[in-house]
mmCIF file of C-alpha atoms and ligand atoms in Angstrom:
data_model
loop_
_atom_site.group_PDB
_atom_site.id
_atom_site.type_symbol
_atom_site.label_atom_id
_atom_site.label_comp_id
_atom_site.label_asym_id
_atom_site.label_seq_id
_atom_site.Cartn_x
_atom_site.Cartn_y
_atom_site.Cartn_z
ATOM 1 C CA MET A 1 0.033 -0.033 -0.026
ATOM 2 C CA LYS A 2 1.433 3.395 -0.956
ATOM 3 C CA LYS A 3 1.957 5.841 1.848
ATOM 4 C CA VAL A 4 1.228 9.537 1.660
ATOM 5 C CA LEU A 5 2.284 12.281 4.035
ATOM 6 C CA VAL A 6 -0.243 15.102 4.359
ATOM 7 C CA THR A 7 0.836 18.184 6.292
ATOM 8 C CA GLY A 8 -2.048 20.300 7.424
ATOM 9 C CA GLY A 9 -4.320 17.339 7.026
ATOM 10 C CA ALA A 10 -6.710 18.364 9.845
ATOM 11 C CA GLY A 11 -7.594 21.541 7.952
ATOM 12 C CA TYR A 12 -10.307 22.672 5.641
ATOM 13 C CA VAL A 13 -8.733 21.161 2.426
ATOM 14 C CA GLY A 14 -6.824 18.427 4.079
ATOM 15 C CA SER A 15 -9.520 16.820 6.022
ATOM 16 C CA ILE A 16 -11.346 15.936 2.981
ATOM 17 C CA LEU A 17 -8.190 14.768 1.193
ATOM 18 C CA LEU A 18 -7.227 12.314 3.998
ATOM 19 C CA ARG A 19 -10.561 10.470 3.436
ATOM 20 C CA GLU A 20 -10.160 10.485 -0.394
ATOM 21 C CA LEU A 21 -6.700 9.007 -0.180
ATOM 22 C CA MET A 22 -7.819 6.279 2.318
ATOM 23 C CA GLN A 23 -10.768 5.576 0.107
ATOM 24 C CA ALA A 24 -8.357 5.125 -2.958
ATOM 25 C CA GLY A 25 -6.170 2.592 -0.963
ATOM 26 C CA TYR A 26 -3.350 4.874 0.406
ATOM 27 C CA GLU A 27 -2.038 4.726 3.764
ATOM 28 C CA VAL A 28 -2.002 8.306 5.161
ATOM 29 C CA VAL A 29 0.242 9.964 7.727
ATOM 30 C CA CYS A 30 -1.119 13.361 8.847
ATOM 31 C CA VAL A 31 1.111 15.909 10.479
ATOM 32 C CA ASP A 32 -0.754 18.916 11.943
ATOM 33 C CA THR A 33 -0.625 21.207 15.015
ATOM 34 C CA LEU A 34 -4.415 21.432 15.242
ATOM 35 C CA MET A 35 -4.493 25.215 15.131
ATOM 36 C CA PHE A 36 -8.207 24.939 14.694
ATOM 37 C CA GLY A 37 -8.814 21.842 16.724
ATOM 38 C CA GLY A 38 -9.065 18.234 15.627
ATOM 39 C CA ASP A 39 -12.697 17.505 15.381
ATOM 40 C CA SER A 40 -12.069 16.783 11.716
ATOM 41 C CA LEU A 41 -10.169 13.717 12.642
ATOM 42 C CA ILE A 42 -12.461 12.000 15.054
ATOM 43 C CA ASP A 43 -14.275 9.622 12.731
ATOM 44 C CA ILE A 44 -11.090 8.500 10.999
ATOM 45 C CA TRP A 45 -9.101 8.239 14.164
ATOM 46 C CA HIS A 46 -9.245 4.388 14.368
ATOM 47 C CA HIS A 47 -9.024 3.868 10.553
ATOM 48 C CA PRO A 48 -6.349 1.230 9.873
ATOM 49 C CA GLN A 49 -4.898 3.334 7.101
ATOM 50 C CA PHE A 50 -4.631 6.471 9.290
ATOM 51 C CA THR A 51 -1.701 7.748 11.517
ATOM 52 C CA PHE A 52 -1.628 11.129 13.205
ATOM 53 C CA HIS A 53 1.307 13.060 14.591
ATOM 54 C CA LYS A 54 0.697 16.260 16.361
ATOM 55 C CA VAL A 55 3.843 17.893 15.042
ATOM 56 C CA ASP A 56 4.789 21.333 13.976
ATOM 57 C CA VAL A 57 6.377 21.268 10.389
ATOM 58 C CA THR A 58 8.703 24.050 11.454
ATOM 59 C CA ASP A 59 10.103 21.777 14.292
ATOM 60 C CA PHE A 60 12.530 19.881 12.207
ATOM 61 C CA GLU A 61 13.792 17.772 15.181
ATOM 62 C CA ALA A 62 10.314 16.402 15.728
ATOM 63 C CA LEU A 63 9.376 16.180 12.062
ATOM 64 C CA ASP A 64 12.430 14.422 10.574
ATOM 65 C CA PRO A 65 12.120 11.166 12.410
ATOM 66 C CA ILE A 66 8.550 10.751 10.901
ATOM 67 C CA LEU A 67 9.923 11.644 7.465
ATOM 68 C CA ASP A 68 12.864 9.374 7.755
ATOM 69 C CA SER A 69 11.116 6.310 9.294
ATOM 70 C CA ASN A 70 8.310 6.042 6.650
ATOM 71 C CA ASP A 71 8.702 4.969 3.096
ATOM 72 C CA PHE A 72 6.537 7.705 1.646
ATOM 73 C CA PHE A 73 5.389 7.716 -2.031
ATOM 74 C CA ALA A 74 4.390 11.354 -1.801
ATOM 75 C CA TYR A 75 4.232 14.462 0.330
ATOM 76 C CA VAL A 76 1.216 16.612 0.065
ATOM 77 C CA HIS A 77 2.164 19.858 1.583
ATOM 78 C CA LEU A 78 -0.840 21.912 2.831
ATOM 79 C CA ALA A 79 0.365 23.058 6.299
ATOM 80 C CA ALA A 80 0.534 26.785 6.084
ATOM 81 C CA ILE A 81 -0.520 30.115 7.567
ATOM 82 C CA VAL A 82 -3.437 30.489 5.213
ATOM 83 C CA GLY A 83 -4.727 33.662 3.640
ATOM 84 C CA ASP A 84 -3.670 37.150 3.238
ATOM 85 C CA PRO A 85 -4.960 38.513 6.728
ATOM 86 C CA ALA A 86 -3.412 35.650 8.619
ATOM 87 C CA CYS A 87 0.008 36.111 7.125
ATOM 88 C CA LYS A 88 -0.149 39.990 7.596
ATOM 89 C CA ARG A 89 -1.006 39.376 11.220
ATOM 90 C CA GLN A 90 1.842 37.014 11.951
ATOM 91 C CA PRO A 91 4.544 37.754 9.196
ATOM 92 C CA GLU A 92 7.462 35.887 11.046
ATOM 93 C CA LEU A 93 5.323 32.763 11.593
ATOM 94 C CA ALA A 94 4.234 32.931 8.058
ATOM 95 C CA GLN A 95 7.850 33.144 6.829
ATOM 96 C CA LYS A 96 8.832 30.162 9.144
ATOM 97 C CA THR A 97 5.841 27.999 8.120
ATOM 98 C CA ASN A 98 5.207 28.913 4.445
ATOM 99 C CA TRP A 99 8.784 29.328 3.397
ATOM 100 C CA GLU A 100 11.304 27.713 5.763
ATOM 101 C CA ALA A 101 9.330 24.612 6.494
ATOM 102 C CA SER A 102 8.425 24.174 2.801
ATOM 103 C CA VAL A 103 12.049 24.367 1.718
ATOM 104 C CA HIS A 104 12.929 21.648 4.369
ATOM 105 C CA LEU A 105 10.200 19.479 3.273
ATOM 106 C CA LEU A 106 11.374 19.711 -0.219
ATOM 107 C CA GLU A 107 14.953 18.913 0.677
ATOM 108 C CA LYS A 108 13.725 15.914 2.767
ATOM 109 C CA ALA A 109 11.554 14.734 -0.032
ATOM 110 C CA ARG A 110 14.630 14.591 -2.424
ATOM 111 C CA GLU A 111 16.971 13.176 0.285
ATOM 112 C CA ASN A 112 14.420 10.406 1.095
ATOM 113 C CA LYS A 113 13.657 9.682 -2.561
ATOM 114 C CA VAL A 114 9.976 10.427 -2.282
ATOM 115 C CA GLU A 115 8.504 10.140 -5.663
ATOM 116 C CA ARG A 116 5.930 12.816 -5.671
ATOM 117 C CA PHE A 117 5.667 16.288 -3.956
ATOM 118 C CA VAL A 118 2.462 18.311 -4.241
ATOM 119 C CA PHE A 119 2.418 21.835 -3.156
ATOM 120 C CA ALA A 120 -0.783 23.827 -2.408
ATOM 121 C CA SER A 121 -0.268 27.203 -4.137
ATOM 122 C CA THR A 122 -2.928 29.735 -4.975
ATOM 123 C CA CYS A 123 -4.385 31.821 -7.925
ATOM 124 C CA SER A 124 -3.618 34.805 -5.606
ATOM 125 C CA ASN A 125 -0.170 34.600 -7.264
ATOM 126 C CA TYR A 126 -1.656 36.420 -10.174
ATOM 127 C CA GLY A 127 -2.619 39.432 -8.068
ATOM 128 C CA LYS A 128 -3.887 42.303 -10.184
ATOM 129 C CA MET A 129 -4.380 41.316 -13.847
ATOM 130 C CA ALA A 130 -2.334 43.482 -16.253
ATOM 131 C CA ASP A 131 -5.284 43.232 -18.713
ATOM 132 C CA PRO A 132 -8.497 43.595 -16.875
ATOM 133 C CA GLY A 133 -10.473 42.186 -19.784
ATOM 134 C CA GLY A 134 -8.266 39.065 -20.207
ATOM 135 C CA MET A 135 -7.667 35.714 -18.463
ATOM 136 C CA VAL A 136 -4.525 34.698 -16.813
ATOM 137 C CA LYS A 137 -2.851 31.297 -17.517
ATOM 138 C CA GLU A 138 -0.079 29.260 -15.764
ATOM 139 C CA ASP A 139 2.539 31.182 -17.798
ATOM 140 C CA SER A 140 1.127 34.600 -17.174
ATOM 141 C CA PRO A 141 3.252 37.036 -14.997
ATOM 142 C CA LEU A 142 2.770 36.677 -11.303
ATOM 143 C CA ALA A 143 2.085 39.718 -9.412
ATOM 144 C CA PRO A 144 1.552 38.917 -5.731
ATOM 145 C CA VAL A 145 0.021 41.630 -3.654
ATOM 146 C CA SER A 146 0.469 40.097 -0.218
ATOM 147 C CA LEU A 147 2.944 38.358 1.894
ATOM 148 C CA TYR A 148 0.797 35.155 1.601
ATOM 149 C CA ALA A 149 1.124 35.115 -2.191
ATOM 150 C CA GLU A 150 4.693 36.353 -2.205
ATOM 151 C CA LEU A 151 5.740 33.317 -0.128
ATOM 152 C CA LYS A 152 3.803 30.941 -2.333
ATOM 153 C CA VAL A 153 5.342 32.430 -5.500
ATOM 154 C CA LYS A 154 8.779 32.272 -3.963
ATOM 155 C CA PHE A 155 8.447 28.628 -2.982
ATOM 156 C CA GLU A 156 6.926 27.626 -6.224
ATOM 157 C CA LYS A 157 9.808 29.213 -8.127
ATOM 158 C CA LEU A 158 12.450 27.375 -5.997
ATOM 159 C CA MET A 159 10.634 24.014 -6.385
ATOM 160 C CA LEU A 160 10.014 24.345 -10.200
ATOM 161 C CA GLU A 161 12.753 26.272 -11.522
ATOM 162 C CA GLU A 162 15.635 26.820 -9.157
ATOM 163 C CA SER A 163 16.233 23.502 -7.534
ATOM 164 C CA GLU A 164 18.254 20.868 -9.556
ATOM 165 C CA LYS A 165 15.931 18.821 -11.632
ATOM 166 C CA SER A 166 15.947 15.187 -11.145
ATOM 167 C CA PRO A 167 14.423 12.314 -13.299
ATOM 168 C CA ASP A 168 13.463 10.507 -9.935
ATOM 169 C CA PHE A 169 11.580 13.414 -8.511
ATOM 170 C CA CYS A 170 8.290 14.747 -9.447
ATOM 171 C CA PRO A 171 7.165 18.111 -7.791
ATOM 172 C CA THR A 172 3.903 19.776 -8.898
ATOM 173 C CA SER A 173 2.416 23.011 -7.828
ATOM 174 C CA LEU A 174 -1.291 23.471 -7.741
ATOM 175 C CA ARG A 175 -2.606 27.035 -7.996
ATOM 176 C CA PHE A 176 -6.009 26.717 -6.288
ATOM 177 C CA ALA A 177 -8.898 29.013 -6.984
ATOM 178 C CA THR A 178 -10.648 30.572 -3.924
ATOM 179 C CA VAL A 179 -12.277 27.632 -2.230
ATOM 180 C CA TYR A 180 -15.787 27.204 -0.849
ATOM 181 C CA GLY A 181 -18.168 24.486 0.364
ATOM 182 C CA LEU A 182 -18.605 22.066 3.184
ATOM 183 C CA SER A 183 -15.707 20.265 4.948
ATOM 184 C CA HIS A 184 -14.928 18.435 8.212
ATOM 185 C CA ARG A 185 -13.059 21.579 9.401
ATOM 186 C CA MET A 186 -15.511 24.198 8.345
ATOM 187 C CA ARG A 187 -14.333 27.718 7.351
ATOM 188 C CA PHE A 188 -16.769 30.659 7.302
ATOM 189 C CA ASP A 189 -14.057 33.273 6.467
ATOM 190 C CA LEU A 190 -14.035 32.469 2.668
ATOM 191 C CA THR A 191 -15.994 34.693 0.367
ATOM 192 C CA VAL A 192 -18.812 32.283 -0.754
ATOM 193 C CA ASN A 193 -19.089 30.676 2.688
ATOM 194 C CA GLU A 194 -19.018 33.935 4.567
ATOM 195 C CA PHE A 195 -21.493 35.822 2.462
ATOM 196 C CA THR A 196 -23.846 32.952 2.489
ATOM 197 C CA LYS A 197 -23.490 32.605 6.291
ATOM 198 C CA GLU A 198 -24.220 36.243 6.885
ATOM 199 C CA LEU A 199 -27.382 36.190 4.766
ATOM 200 C CA ALA A 200 -28.543 32.759 6.145
ATOM 201 C CA MET A 201 -28.185 34.234 9.587
ATOM 202 C CA GLY A 202 -30.501 37.185 8.691
ATOM 203 C CA LYS A 203 -27.547 39.697 8.898
ATOM 204 C CA THR A 204 -26.920 42.538 6.611
ATOM 205 C CA LEU A 205 -23.975 41.562 4.269
ATOM 206 C CA VAL A 206 -21.486 44.350 3.904
ATOM 207 C CA VAL A 207 -19.696 44.057 0.628
ATOM 208 C CA PHE A 208 -16.794 45.970 -0.858
ATOM 209 C CA GLY A 209 -14.884 45.618 -4.158
ATOM 210 C CA GLU A 210 -17.919 44.060 -5.754
ATOM 211 C CA GLN A 211 -16.541 44.638 -9.294
ATOM 212 C CA PHE A 212 -13.321 42.462 -8.884
ATOM 213 C CA TRP A 213 -13.106 39.082 -10.405
ATOM 214 C CA ARG A 214 -11.915 35.768 -8.785
ATOM 215 C CA PRO A 215 -12.157 32.155 -9.736
ATOM 216 C CA TYR A 216 -13.952 29.800 -7.239
ATOM 217 C CA CYS A 217 -13.746 26.045 -6.604
ATOM 218 C CA HIS A 218 -15.322 23.533 -4.319
ATOM 219 C CA VAL A 219 -13.128 22.006 -1.588
ATOM 220 C CA SER A 220 -13.985 18.471 -2.621
ATOM 221 C CA ASP A 221 -12.739 19.317 -6.150
ATOM 222 C CA PHE A 222 -9.474 20.476 -4.651
ATOM 223 C CA SER A 223 -9.119 17.020 -3.265
ATOM 224 C CA GLN A 224 -9.840 15.450 -6.651
ATOM 225 C CA ALA A 225 -7.262 17.593 -8.294
ATOM 226 C CA ILE A 226 -4.618 16.460 -5.821
ATOM 227 C CA MET A 227 -5.593 12.777 -6.369
ATOM 228 C CA THR A 228 -5.491 13.382 -10.177
ATOM 229 C CA VAL A 229 -2.001 14.699 -9.977
ATOM 230 C CA LEU A 230 -0.822 11.859 -7.625
ATOM 231 C CA GLU A 231 -2.051 9.255 -10.101
ATOM 232 C CA ALA A 232 -1.047 11.093 -13.341
ATOM 233 C CA GLU A 233 1.925 9.914 -15.360
ATOM 234 C CA ARG A 234 5.016 11.554 -14.144
ATOM 235 C CA ASP A 235 5.916 13.244 -17.340
ATOM 236 C CA LYS A 236 2.677 15.141 -17.398
ATOM 237 C CA VAL A 237 3.071 16.627 -13.865
ATOM 238 C CA ALA A 238 6.816 16.766 -13.027
ATOM 239 C CA TYR A 239 8.136 20.227 -12.499
ATOM 240 C CA ASN A 240 4.744 21.527 -13.665
ATOM 241 C CA VAL A 241 2.091 23.935 -12.353
ATOM 242 C CA PHE A 242 -1.635 23.798 -12.875
ATOM 243 C CA ASN A 243 -4.412 26.152 -12.099
ATOM 244 C CA VAL A 244 -7.134 24.288 -10.238
ATOM 245 C CA GLY A 245 -10.715 25.225 -10.998
ATOM 246 C CA ASP A 246 -12.936 25.820 -14.066
ATOM 247 C CA THR A 247 -12.890 28.631 -16.449
ATOM 248 C CA ALA A 248 -16.703 28.896 -16.271
ATOM 249 C CA GLU A 249 -16.368 29.472 -12.320
ATOM 250 C CA ASN A 250 -14.996 33.034 -12.406
ATOM 251 C CA TYR A 251 -17.208 35.472 -10.691
ATOM 252 C CA THR A 252 -17.163 39.160 -9.586
ATOM 253 C CA LYS A 253 -18.198 39.472 -5.905
ATOM 254 C CA GLN A 254 -21.432 41.173 -7.253
ATOM 255 C CA MET A 255 -22.185 37.927 -9.220
ATOM 256 C CA ILE A 256 -21.667 35.817 -5.991
ATOM 257 C CA VAL A 257 -24.005 38.075 -4.133
ATOM 258 C CA ASP A 258 -26.555 37.784 -6.964
ATOM 259 C CA GLU A 259 -26.268 34.022 -6.801
ATOM 260 C CA ILE A 260 -26.914 33.977 -3.143
ATOM 261 C CA LEU A 261 -29.863 36.338 -3.441
ATOM 262 C CA LYS A 262 -31.524 33.830 -5.794
ATOM 263 C CA GLN A 263 -31.430 31.309 -2.967
ATOM 264 C CA ILE A 264 -31.945 33.703 -0.032
ATOM 265 C CA PRO A 265 -34.236 36.379 -1.726
ATOM 266 C CA ASP A 266 -34.821 38.499 1.330
ATOM 267 C CA GLY A 267 -31.022 39.042 2.039
ATOM 268 C CA LYS A 268 -29.975 42.525 2.768
ATOM 269 C CA ILE A 269 -26.806 44.024 1.239
ATOM 270 C CA GLU A 270 -24.739 47.103 2.009
ATOM 271 C CA TYR A 271 -22.105 48.209 -0.327
ATOM 272 C CA VAL A 272 -19.088 50.103 1.037
ATOM 273 C CA VAL A 273 -15.959 51.589 -0.428
ATOM 274 C CA LYS A 274 -12.810 50.218 1.036
ATOM 275 C CA LYS A 275 -9.219 50.574 -0.311
ATOM 276 C CA GLU A 276 -8.399 47.021 0.267
ATOM 277 C CA ASP A 277 -8.122 43.666 -1.493
ATOM 278 C CA PRO A 278 -6.781 44.758 -4.964
ATOM 279 C CA ARG A 279 -6.796 41.206 -6.142
ATOM 280 C CA ASP A 280 -8.549 41.096 -9.504
ATOM 281 C CA TYR A 281 -8.046 38.107 -11.731
ATOM 282 C CA ARG A 282 -9.924 35.900 -14.106
ATOM 283 C CA VAL A 283 -8.191 32.535 -14.638
ATOM 284 C CA ASP A 284 -8.120 30.152 -17.425
ATOM 285 C CA PHE A 285 -8.187 26.498 -16.285
ATOM 286 C CA THR A 286 -7.649 24.766 -19.692
ATOM 287 C CA ARG A 287 -4.372 23.186 -18.799
ATOM 288 C CA ILE A 288 -5.562 20.883 -15.956
ATOM 289 C CA ARG A 289 -8.593 19.875 -18.089
ATOM 290 C CA GLU A 290 -6.683 19.072 -21.256
ATOM 291 C CA GLU A 291 -3.483 17.687 -19.977
ATOM 292 C CA LEU A 292 -4.880 15.751 -16.982
ATOM 293 C CA GLY A 293 -8.613 15.288 -17.768
ATOM 294 C CA PHE A 294 -9.608 17.013 -14.573
ATOM 295 C CA ALA A 295 -13.132 18.320 -14.347
ATOM 296 C CA ILE A 296 -14.999 20.028 -11.497
ATOM 297 C CA THR A 297 -18.003 18.240 -10.004
ATOM 298 C CA LYS A 298 -19.654 21.220 -8.164
ATOM 299 C CA THR A 299 -20.314 24.930 -8.891
ATOM 300 C CA VAL A 300 -20.712 27.989 -6.830
ATOM 301 C CA PRO A 301 -24.633 27.736 -6.596
ATOM 302 C CA GLU A 302 -24.278 24.176 -5.348
ATOM 303 C CA GLY A 303 -21.893 25.435 -2.649
ATOM 304 C CA ILE A 304 -24.196 28.266 -1.603
ATOM 305 C CA ALA A 305 -26.980 25.834 -1.198
ATOM 306 C CA GLU A 306 -25.005 23.496 1.056
ATOM 307 C CA VAL A 307 -23.673 26.311 3.264
ATOM 308 C CA ARG A 308 -27.174 28.043 3.520
ATOM 309 C CA ASP A 309 -28.598 24.654 4.685
ATOM 310 C CA ILE A 310 -26.067 23.895 7.382
ATOM 311 C CA VAL A 311 -26.449 27.433 8.806
ATOM 312 C CA SER A 312 -30.199 27.781 8.442
ATOM 313 C CA LEU A 313 -30.961 24.305 9.754
ATOM 314 C CA GLY A 314 -28.600 24.757 12.682
ATOM 315 C CA VAL A 315 -26.349 21.902 11.607
ATOM 316 C CA VAL A 316 -23.520 24.141 12.680
ATOM 317 C CA GLN A 317 -24.859 25.545 15.918
ATOM 318 C CA ASP A 318 -22.821 28.745 16.110
ATOM 319 C CA PRO A 319 -21.005 29.645 12.781
ATOM 320 C CA GLU A 320 -19.451 32.727 14.735
ATOM 321 C CA GLU A 321 -17.288 30.424 16.760
ATOM 322 C CA GLN A 322 -13.589 31.349 16.465
ATOM 323 C CA ARG A 323 -12.572 27.915 15.282
ATOM 324 C CA TYR A 324 -14.213 28.559 11.906
ATOM 325 C CA TYR A 325 -12.115 31.568 11.144
ATOM 326 C CA ASN A 326 -8.294 31.703 10.413
ATOM 327 C CA ILE A 327 -7.896 35.198 12.111
ATOM 328 C CA PRO A 328 -9.563 36.482 15.166
ATOM 329 C CA HIS A 329 -13.177 36.768 14.152
ATOM 330 C CA GLY A 330 -14.583 40.338 14.052
ATOM 331 C CA GLU A 331 -11.060 41.930 13.538
HETATM 332 N N1 NAD B 401 -8.618 27.857 1.203
HETATM 333 C C1 NAD B 401 -8.332 28.400 0.037
HETATM 334 O O1 NAD B 401 -9.056 29.137 -0.639
HETATM 335 C C2 NAD B 401 -6.973 28.092 -0.578
HETATM 336 C C3 NAD B 401 -6.717 28.365 -1.680
HETATM 337 C C4 NAD B 401 -5.636 28.274 -2.410
HETATM 338 C C5 NAD B 401 -4.716 27.432 -1.661
HETATM 339 N N2 NAD B 401 -4.901 27.108 -0.394
HETATM 340 C C6 NAD B 401 -3.684 26.294 0.367
HETATM 341 O O2 NAD B 401 -4.289 25.053 0.708
HETATM 342 C C7 NAD B 401 -3.653 24.731 1.941
HETATM 343 C C8 NAD B 401 -4.731 24.309 2.992
HETATM 344 O O3 NAD B 401 -5.585 25.435 3.187
HETATM 345 P P1 NAD B 401 -6.747 25.230 4.138
HETATM 346 O O4 NAD B 401 -7.879 26.124 3.657
HETATM 347 O O5 NAD B 401 -7.073 23.925 4.364
HETATM 348 O O6 NAD B 401 -6.223 25.915 5.440
HETATM 349 P P2 NAD B 401 -6.520 25.471 6.996
HETATM 350 O O7 NAD B 401 -5.961 26.761 7.748
HETATM 351 O O8 NAD B 401 -7.973 24.994 7.203
HETATM 352 O O9 NAD B 401 -5.553 24.340 7.249
HETATM 353 C C9 NAD B 401 -4.231 24.372 7.473
HETATM 354 C C10 NAD B 401 -3.819 23.348 8.526
HETATM 355 O O10 NAD B 401 -2.452 23.387 8.649
HETATM 356 C C11 NAD B 401 -2.182 23.203 10.076
HETATM 357 N N3 NAD B 401 -0.919 23.898 10.302
HETATM 358 C C12 NAD B 401 -0.501 25.273 10.222
HETATM 359 N N4 NAD B 401 0.635 25.481 10.620
HETATM 360 C C13 NAD B 401 1.209 24.199 10.839
HETATM 361 C C14 NAD B 401 2.514 23.849 11.261
HETATM 362 N N5 NAD B 401 3.434 24.709 11.352
HETATM 363 N N6 NAD B 401 2.781 22.594 11.454
HETATM 364 C C15 NAD B 401 1.807 21.618 11.184
HETATM 365 N N7 NAD B 401 0.515 21.948 10.825
HETATM 366 C C16 NAD B 401 0.297 23.244 10.656
HETATM 367 C C17 NAD B 401 -3.335 23.928 10.770
HETATM 368 O O11 NAD B 401 -3.396 23.294 12.178
HETATM 369 C C18 NAD B 401 -4.553 23.543 9.819
HETATM 370 O O12 NAD B 401 -5.112 22.192 10.273
HETATM 371 C C19 NAD B 401 -2.728 25.894 2.349
HETATM 372 O O13 NAD B 401 -1.430 25.668 1.920
HETATM 373 C C20 NAD B 401 -3.360 27.079 1.581
HETATM 374 O O14 NAD B 401 -2.485 27.942 1.305
HETATM 375 C C21 NAD B 401 -6.064 27.277 0.118
#
């Protein structure tokens, strides 16, 4: 049975991936500090294919014995300080986690002859589009406008261009769209989830930058993309980068609001002007579809429906609880 290391596996993206991997017959070792708790792991805790280590990826003394004592087929590296606001709040920790620990993991993967290395990057790398009417592709210029994206760009570059290429190693960077939808570790600080939650709770949704474009992708499709890469022929994915999402799923914030209002028609919206979040990008996702045959299974309206339901039916009792947010909620 092939063994996969998932760093950050208790998180929003990782907790779905762990289950997909085990379902597909992989043995999974999850390393996570449980920054947002470990509820997402409870029902797989006793699974025979699952092992958990509460270890910080920046603590190499604790991490290396795990890396060295397992015969891993792949490292899927998700652990990070996630998002622009979280990195802005804790820049040193972001530097340590998102850059230094990533470099270390990459080195260990090569040293331990791990075949595959999948890095969770982001479409935020594109920053503000040079041509506002156009679409960015994998080879478009990168223009990060935050520490979060700068560190992703820097590591991606090291991994794909600057480190010595080896025929036995296969690193891949996935530039994920903005994610939404239900996960075992829920997040209500992501645009679709947050907007839907506010309106489902009967609050007035305050919106700024409604004209800006962004691509969106369901969290379960992130997992599918990672699985696709792990199972793809080496030559298609080695030292390669893929945008993850679907070209038809680019929306302005206004379009997201309009989609939510179709499902919560009495929702109240207030528009404000704020000089913040200058990210504005529409992304082309042809490469992953044509080269790897990847197709999304869910769209934004479906994500809105599921988030509306878990909030309005009380499946999540208190969506304002801090554990659903990556920065202090209400800041
Ligand atoms: N959510 C998105 O829209 C999005 C988009 C693009 C890329 N990504 C990337 O996907 C990855 C996962 O994101 P997510 O939404 O699941 O975030 P998340 O915050 O829910 O999960 C991150 C996990 O990493 C763990 N972690 C953080 N620092 C750690 C450390 N030093 N050692 C061990 N574990 C640590 C946390 O405890 C958490 O469980 C990240 O790399 C993120 O940058 C996310």
